[in-house]
């Protein structure tokens, strides 16, 4: 095996795994596939693929087979990971790793597999995660940026969820995206206008020392550690010099560090370069928020609006909000609705109408959380309330119906129940309500209407002059009761899927 300085190739790889069906069971690799690519010509130099027999065949559940089609019979005669570990190590160690969502999923599975057999894991010279890079550079024109969605967008066929096929599809998707971006950069005013693509979907203004750059996107990149490259700051060795600016794949490695931190990583010691948790909520619910250039409008407050009536006026249209006891479980269904061109989203229905719920006197269990922030640095606000048996009944049914459709539509993401239950805890189950925000000019506003109900029964809308999470925290204190009107929005992002409860209107009860 050559030294890391000699290994200039990019290795695109993918793993298929079992799907854990109960707590305490991890992932087990079922298949490994890789392609060595010459970064000068993007041609395939060498490929390798193998099925892998897990230590416990019972971990290959029906759910696992649905995701990738790999059955117990298919791997019964396959080598174990220990048997192929030398080959996998030689392929990966000291090279640039590339793939779709590898920093969050595939890299972790490789390290776990080597740890399980008591061996040190291979280390990359650098990493290129096409999911994050294309989300930043190519934008939402292709939908949710899953490999299957991108392949459909470019007419490349169906994703098979088999390692070597997915690796080749990943490389083709990158080539197509790079070509489109290259053409648009040549005539941005013509191509981005006539194609119906928002310029924001292609590039975003970069910030340099806190100021917007008038010259557009920067082409700087987090290079691998100098210790891995003899002081050479380029991604490949000096004997195979490639400039980032004109390279069809490496030129994609130029995300805004403020918007998506450290999307192109090296093996230097630092926080997880692909911690997308702060962004996941925004990508899921942003489509339901007002446009960035919206103007705040005063909404007349009427007794009907402030009561717990079943019809709530929102954006000049009547939307029905049902109490949990009024929901007929057999009448709940789910369908796929187009979210963006080439992308679909699960929509929950009740008797063919959008299912939205209203619940009176929900008790706040935990106050406003500001753990995650959006791209503008604003906290993503949510709070936890106790869930009544009737609400749990409806939400559990919605979980089951939506999860079934998610599997049937080809998703391999782990489904997260909307109701949180703690084993052995006597207290009520809980649910999390999200308060989305939107920009009104230069000012951030809450996209949820918030009211306060006095002991006298008088209800008054609260007007906030600024975005202040601490001010909301003083309102949503544990033990406070809240009337909530909320939608059931499904999400599927970063191998996690589920239902998010997004508050449209909240009425806070005074003590």
mmCIF file of C-alpha atoms in Angstrom, residues 113-367:
data_model
loop_
_atom_site.group_PDB
_atom_site.id
_atom_site.type_symbol
_atom_site.label_atom_id
_atom_site.label_comp_id
_atom_site.label_asym_id
_atom_site.label_seq_id
_atom_site.Cartn_x
_atom_site.Cartn_y
_atom_site.Cartn_z
ATOM 1 C CA UNK A 113 -17.427 -2.134 11.909
ATOM 2 C CA UNK A 114 -13.677 -1.858 12.504
ATOM 3 C CA UNK A 115 -14.218 -1.199 16.199
ATOM 4 C CA UNK A 116 -16.349 -4.352 16.431
ATOM 5 C CA UNK A 117 -13.436 -6.479 15.244
ATOM 6 C CA UNK A 118 -10.908 -4.638 17.404
ATOM 7 C CA UNK A 119 -8.997 -2.968 14.600
ATOM 8 C CA UNK A 120 -8.163 0.698 13.925
ATOM 9 C CA UNK A 121 -10.373 2.235 11.282
ATOM 10 C CA UNK A 122 -9.026 3.727 8.044
ATOM 11 C CA UNK A 123 -8.630 7.501 7.965
ATOM 12 C CA UNK A 124 -9.378 9.778 4.997
ATOM 13 C CA UNK A 125 -7.100 12.399 3.514
ATOM 14 C CA UNK A 126 -10.224 14.512 3.108
ATOM 15 C CA UNK A 127 -13.958 14.052 2.697
ATOM 16 C CA UNK A 128 -16.539 15.240 0.167
ATOM 17 C CA UNK A 129 -20.164 14.794 1.176
ATOM 18 C CA UNK A 130 -22.288 15.388 -1.908
ATOM 19 C CA UNK A 131 -25.545 15.715 0.068
ATOM 20 C CA UNK A 132 -24.432 18.812 1.946
ATOM 21 C CA UNK A 133 -22.465 20.269 -0.944
ATOM 22 C CA UNK A 134 -25.281 19.961 -3.465
ATOM 23 C CA UNK A 135 -27.853 21.209 -0.964
ATOM 24 C CA UNK A 136 -25.720 24.330 -0.646
ATOM 25 C CA UNK A 137 -24.650 24.797 -4.257
ATOM 26 C CA UNK A 138 -27.447 23.251 -6.342
ATOM 27 C CA UNK A 139 -30.351 24.322 -4.167
ATOM 28 C CA UNK A 140 -33.868 23.007 -3.904
ATOM 29 C CA UNK A 141 -34.602 22.850 -7.585
ATOM 30 C CA UNK A 142 -34.139 19.074 -7.373
ATOM 31 C CA UNK A 143 -36.301 18.655 -4.287
ATOM 32 C CA UNK A 144 -35.160 17.022 -1.062
ATOM 33 C CA UNK A 145 -31.663 16.223 -2.404
ATOM 34 C CA UNK A 146 -31.905 12.491 -1.768
ATOM 35 C CA UNK A 147 -30.043 10.395 -4.293
ATOM 36 C CA UNK A 148 -33.279 8.939 -5.672
ATOM 37 C CA UNK A 149 -34.749 12.423 -6.128
ATOM 38 C CA UNK A 150 -31.634 13.763 -7.833
ATOM 39 C CA UNK A 151 -31.517 10.742 -10.143
ATOM 40 C CA UNK A 152 -35.155 11.285 -11.098
ATOM 41 C CA UNK A 153 -34.490 14.982 -11.709
ATOM 42 C CA UNK A 154 -31.711 14.160 -14.200
ATOM 43 C CA UNK A 155 -33.481 11.138 -15.708
ATOM 44 C CA UNK A 156 -30.859 8.670 -14.531
ATOM 45 C CA UNK A 157 -33.298 5.918 -13.569
ATOM 46 C CA UNK A 158 -34.339 4.397 -10.269
ATOM 47 C CA UNK A 159 -32.054 4.073 -7.275
ATOM 48 C CA UNK A 160 -31.517 0.403 -6.433
ATOM 49 C CA UNK A 161 -30.167 0.910 -2.900
ATOM 50 C CA UNK A 162 -27.298 -1.458 -3.711
ATOM 51 C CA UNK A 163 -23.838 -0.201 -2.927
ATOM 52 C CA UNK A 164 -22.026 -0.237 -6.275
ATOM 53 C CA UNK A 165 -25.079 0.945 -8.230
ATOM 54 C CA UNK A 166 -25.595 3.827 -5.790
ATOM 55 C CA UNK A 167 -21.921 4.821 -6.005
ATOM 56 C CA UNK A 168 -22.059 5.020 -9.798
ATOM 57 C CA UNK A 169 -25.312 6.969 -9.618
ATOM 58 C CA UNK A 170 -23.735 9.362 -7.124
ATOM 59 C CA UNK A 171 -20.847 10.067 -9.465
ATOM 60 C CA UNK A 172 -23.196 10.656 -12.410
ATOM 61 C CA UNK A 173 -25.353 13.026 -10.351
ATOM 62 C CA UNK A 174 -22.275 15.037 -9.397
ATOM 63 C CA UNK A 175 -21.212 15.305 -13.036
ATOM 64 C CA UNK A 176 -24.656 16.527 -14.069
ATOM 65 C CA UNK A 177 -24.846 19.054 -11.237
ATOM 66 C CA UNK A 178 -21.347 20.366 -11.952
ATOM 67 C CA UNK A 179 -22.180 20.758 -15.637
ATOM 68 C CA UNK A 180 -25.368 22.673 -14.918
ATOM 69 C CA UNK A 181 -23.593 24.977 -12.463
ATOM 70 C CA UNK A 182 -20.779 25.560 -14.965
ATOM 71 C CA UNK A 183 -23.237 26.531 -17.714
ATOM 72 C CA UNK A 184 -25.215 28.803 -15.407
ATOM 73 C CA UNK A 185 -22.058 30.530 -14.211
ATOM 74 C CA UNK A 186 -21.296 31.418 -17.847
ATOM 75 C CA UNK A 187 -24.577 33.274 -18.422
ATOM 76 C CA UNK A 188 -26.198 33.636 -15.007
ATOM 77 C CA UNK A 189 -28.602 36.440 -15.969
ATOM 78 C CA UNK A 190 -29.937 34.473 -18.939
ATOM 79 C CA UNK A 191 -29.953 30.867 -17.783
ATOM 80 C CA UNK A 192 -31.174 31.371 -14.212
ATOM 81 C CA UNK A 193 -33.918 33.742 -15.340
ATOM 82 C CA UNK A 194 -35.242 31.749 -18.282
ATOM 83 C CA UNK A 195 -35.009 28.383 -16.557
ATOM 84 C CA UNK A 196 -37.319 29.411 -13.761
ATOM 85 C CA UNK A 197 -34.589 28.758 -11.185
ATOM 86 C CA UNK A 198 -34.176 31.242 -8.394
ATOM 87 C CA UNK A 199 -30.616 32.578 -8.208
ATOM 88 C CA UNK A 200 -30.742 31.747 -4.498
ATOM 89 C CA UNK A 201 -31.023 28.092 -5.464
ATOM 90 C CA UNK A 202 -27.625 28.255 -7.148
ATOM 91 C CA UNK A 203 -25.449 30.564 -5.127
ATOM 92 C CA UNK A 204 -25.792 32.709 -2.062
ATOM 93 C CA UNK A 205 -23.774 35.802 -1.210
ATOM 94 C CA UNK A 206 -20.836 34.970 0.975
ATOM 95 C CA UNK A 207 -19.840 36.886 4.043
ATOM 96 C CA UNK A 208 -16.258 38.064 4.407
ATOM 97 C CA UNK A 209 -15.372 39.474 7.808
ATOM 98 C CA UNK A 210 -19.013 40.123 8.426
ATOM 99 C CA UNK A 211 -19.575 41.914 5.094
ATOM 100 C CA UNK A 212 -21.267 40.642 2.002
ATOM 101 C CA UNK A 213 -18.940 39.910 -0.860
ATOM 102 C CA UNK A 214 -19.881 41.818 -4.033
ATOM 103 C CA UNK A 215 -18.055 39.322 -6.193
ATOM 104 C CA UNK A 216 -20.268 36.360 -5.441
ATOM 105 C CA UNK A 217 -19.253 32.995 -4.056
ATOM 106 C CA UNK A 218 -15.832 32.402 -2.662
ATOM 107 C CA UNK A 219 -13.935 29.376 -3.919
ATOM 108 C CA UNK A 220 -12.000 28.754 -0.722
ATOM 109 C CA UNK A 221 -12.092 25.318 0.850
ATOM 110 C CA UNK A 222 -11.171 23.595 4.065
ATOM 111 C CA UNK A 223 -8.117 21.671 2.923
ATOM 112 C CA UNK A 224 -6.972 18.467 4.584
ATOM 113 C CA UNK A 225 -4.469 18.584 7.379
ATOM 114 C CA UNK A 226 -1.015 19.589 6.268
ATOM 115 C CA UNK A 227 0.442 16.730 8.254
ATOM 116 C CA UNK A 228 -1.283 14.351 5.884
ATOM 117 C CA UNK A 229 0.059 16.077 2.815
ATOM 118 C CA UNK A 230 3.620 17.109 3.584
ATOM 119 C CA UNK A 231 2.617 20.734 3.988
ATOM 120 C CA UNK A 232 0.868 20.867 0.649
ATOM 121 C CA UNK A 233 -2.486 22.587 1.158
ATOM 122 C CA UNK A 234 -4.107 21.133 -1.945
ATOM 123 C CA UNK A 235 -6.521 18.257 -1.702
ATOM 124 C CA UNK A 236 -4.295 15.946 -3.766
ATOM 125 C CA UNK A 237 -0.572 15.431 -3.781
ATOM 126 C CA UNK A 238 1.773 17.804 -5.560
ATOM 127 C CA UNK A 239 2.557 15.164 -8.188
ATOM 128 C CA UNK A 240 -1.055 15.292 -9.333
ATOM 129 C CA UNK A 241 -1.833 18.955 -8.920
ATOM 130 C CA UNK A 242 -5.430 19.968 -9.535
ATOM 131 C CA UNK A 243 -6.788 23.447 -9.023
ATOM 132 C CA UNK A 244 -10.027 23.598 -7.081
ATOM 133 C CA UNK A 245 -11.405 26.503 -9.072
ATOM 134 C CA UNK A 246 -11.642 24.652 -12.395
ATOM 135 C CA UNK A 247 -12.247 21.112 -11.195
ATOM 136 C CA UNK A 248 -15.743 19.781 -11.915
ATOM 137 C CA UNK A 249 -16.117 18.035 -8.544
ATOM 138 C CA UNK A 250 -13.654 19.763 -6.230
ATOM 139 C CA UNK A 251 -15.060 23.129 -7.302
ATOM 140 C CA UNK A 252 -18.252 22.113 -5.529
ATOM 141 C CA UNK A 253 -16.359 22.220 -2.254
ATOM 142 C CA UNK A 254 -17.118 25.877 -1.634
ATOM 143 C CA UNK A 255 -20.080 26.153 0.710
ATOM 144 C CA UNK A 256 -20.625 29.144 2.920
ATOM 145 C CA UNK A 257 -19.147 28.227 6.270
ATOM 146 C CA UNK A 258 -21.726 30.372 7.999
ATOM 147 C CA UNK A 259 -24.656 28.528 6.462
ATOM 148 C CA UNK A 260 -23.442 24.925 6.544
ATOM 149 C CA UNK A 261 -20.365 24.566 8.741
ATOM 150 C CA UNK A 262 -17.418 22.451 7.630
ATOM 151 C CA UNK A 263 -19.097 20.503 4.868
ATOM 152 C CA UNK A 264 -15.773 19.406 3.449
ATOM 153 C CA UNK A 265 -13.786 17.843 6.225
ATOM 154 C CA UNK A 266 -10.409 16.442 7.005
ATOM 155 C CA UNK A 267 -9.314 14.174 9.771
ATOM 156 C CA UNK A 268 -8.041 16.971 12.005
ATOM 157 C CA UNK A 269 -9.411 17.138 15.525
ATOM 158 C CA UNK A 270 -12.540 19.326 15.633
ATOM 159 C CA UNK A 271 -16.299 19.069 16.126
ATOM 160 C CA UNK A 272 -18.395 16.911 13.811
ATOM 161 C CA UNK A 273 -18.135 18.673 10.400
ATOM 162 C CA UNK A 274 -21.561 17.440 9.368
ATOM 163 C CA UNK A 275 -23.726 18.359 12.320
ATOM 164 C CA UNK A 276 -26.826 19.274 10.325
ATOM 165 C CA UNK A 277 -29.218 19.061 13.270
ATOM 166 C CA UNK A 278 -29.574 22.852 13.517
ATOM 167 C CA UNK A 279 -30.665 22.941 9.861
ATOM 168 C CA UNK A 280 -32.920 19.894 9.689
ATOM 169 C CA UNK A 281 -35.967 21.602 11.149
ATOM 170 C CA UNK A 282 -35.680 24.543 8.774
ATOM 171 C CA UNK A 283 -35.467 22.410 5.668
ATOM 172 C CA UNK A 284 -38.583 20.538 6.700
ATOM 173 C CA UNK A 285 -40.877 23.367 7.704
ATOM 174 C CA UNK A 286 -39.591 26.339 5.740
ATOM 175 C CA UNK A 287 -42.020 25.698 2.893
ATOM 176 C CA UNK A 288 -44.892 26.451 5.262
ATOM 177 C CA UNK A 289 -43.508 29.819 6.308
ATOM 178 C CA UNK A 290 -44.301 33.207 4.738
ATOM 179 C CA UNK A 291 -41.968 34.456 2.012
ATOM 180 C CA UNK A 292 -38.866 36.325 3.090
ATOM 181 C CA UNK A 293 -40.192 39.548 1.597
ATOM 182 C CA UNK A 294 -43.560 39.306 3.341
ATOM 183 C CA UNK A 295 -45.096 42.340 4.949
ATOM 184 C CA UNK A 296 -46.651 42.011 8.362
ATOM 185 C CA UNK A 297 -50.379 42.598 8.191
ATOM 186 C CA UNK A 298 -52.707 43.266 11.049
ATOM 187 C CA UNK A 299 -55.281 40.525 11.478
ATOM 188 C CA UNK A 300 -58.633 41.581 12.905
ATOM 189 C CA UNK A 301 -59.378 39.745 16.131
ATOM 190 C CA UNK A 302 -62.910 38.428 16.360
ATOM 191 C CA UNK A 303 -64.639 36.361 19.056
ATOM 192 C CA UNK A 304 -64.861 33.435 16.612
ATOM 193 C CA UNK A 305 -61.132 33.506 15.959
ATOM 194 C CA UNK A 306 -60.224 33.577 19.618
ATOM 195 C CA UNK A 307 -62.597 30.823 20.671
ATOM 196 C CA UNK A 308 -61.898 27.136 20.308
ATOM 197 C CA UNK A 309 -64.130 26.954 17.268
ATOM 198 C CA UNK A 310 -63.344 24.310 14.681
ATOM 199 C CA UNK A 311 -62.653 26.827 11.916
ATOM 200 C CA UNK A 312 -59.596 29.057 12.142
ATOM 201 C CA UNK A 313 -58.959 31.887 9.695
ATOM 202 C CA UNK A 314 -55.402 31.657 8.426
ATOM 203 C CA UNK A 315 -54.011 33.514 5.404
ATOM 204 C CA UNK A 316 -57.533 34.407 4.236
ATOM 205 C CA UNK A 317 -58.659 30.784 3.923
ATOM 206 C CA UNK A 318 -60.739 28.586 6.164
ATOM 207 C CA UNK A 319 -58.843 25.647 7.563
ATOM 208 C CA UNK A 320 -60.563 23.103 9.740
ATOM 209 C CA UNK A 321 -58.930 22.157 13.002
ATOM 210 C CA UNK A 322 -60.351 19.050 14.666
ATOM 211 C CA UNK A 323 -60.318 18.107 18.302
ATOM 212 C CA UNK A 324 -58.776 14.642 18.846
ATOM 213 C CA UNK A 325 -62.117 13.193 20.016
ATOM 214 C CA UNK A 326 -63.698 14.271 16.714
ATOM 215 C CA UNK A 327 -61.144 12.384 14.630
ATOM 216 C CA UNK A 328 -62.273 9.053 13.217
ATOM 217 C CA UNK A 329 -59.221 6.780 13.123
ATOM 218 C CA UNK A 330 -60.495 4.739 10.114
ATOM 219 C CA UNK A 331 -60.880 8.032 8.214
ATOM 220 C CA UNK A 332 -57.192 8.945 8.554
ATOM 221 C CA UNK A 333 -55.156 8.370 5.411
ATOM 222 C CA UNK A 334 -51.892 9.483 3.861
ATOM 223 C CA UNK A 335 -50.985 10.450 0.322
ATOM 224 C CA UNK A 336 -47.917 11.688 -1.521
ATOM 225 C CA UNK A 337 -48.081 15.336 -2.544
ATOM 226 C CA UNK A 338 -45.518 17.202 -4.658
ATOM 227 C CA UNK A 339 -43.345 19.411 -2.502
ATOM 228 C CA UNK A 340 -40.877 20.635 -5.135
ATOM 229 C CA UNK A 341 -40.300 19.528 -8.718
ATOM 230 C CA UNK A 342 -39.084 15.964 -8.467
ATOM 231 C CA UNK A 343 -39.812 15.708 -4.749
ATOM 232 C CA UNK A 344 -42.805 14.401 -2.835
ATOM 233 C CA UNK A 345 -43.977 14.771 0.724
ATOM 234 C CA UNK A 346 -46.408 12.705 2.771
ATOM 235 C CA UNK A 347 -49.638 14.517 3.512
ATOM 236 C CA UNK A 348 -51.953 13.337 6.288
ATOM 237 C CA UNK A 349 -55.685 13.488 5.568
ATOM 238 C CA UNK A 350 -58.944 13.031 7.426
ATOM 239 C CA UNK A 351 -61.898 12.259 5.174
ATOM 240 C CA UNK A 352 -59.875 13.619 2.233
ATOM 241 C CA UNK A 353 -59.177 16.927 4.000
ATOM 242 C CA UNK A 354 -55.850 18.018 5.442
ATOM 243 C CA UNK A 355 -55.658 16.806 9.025
ATOM 244 C CA UNK A 356 -54.956 19.569 11.529
ATOM 245 C CA UNK A 357 -55.671 19.445 15.239
ATOM 246 C CA UNK A 358 -56.724 21.724 18.050
ATOM 247 C CA UNK A 359 -56.232 20.844 21.692
ATOM 248 C CA UNK A 360 -57.412 22.826 24.699
ATOM 249 C CA UNK A 361 -55.548 23.078 28.001
ATOM 250 C CA UNK A 362 -52.304 21.341 27.091
ATOM 251 C CA UNK A 363 -49.987 21.514 30.091
ATOM 252 C CA UNK A 364 -46.480 22.757 29.368
ATOM 253 C CA UNK A 365 -43.952 20.175 30.544
ATOM 254 C CA UNK A 366 -40.733 21.848 29.392
ATOM 255 C CA UNK A 367 -40.449 25.492 28.361
#
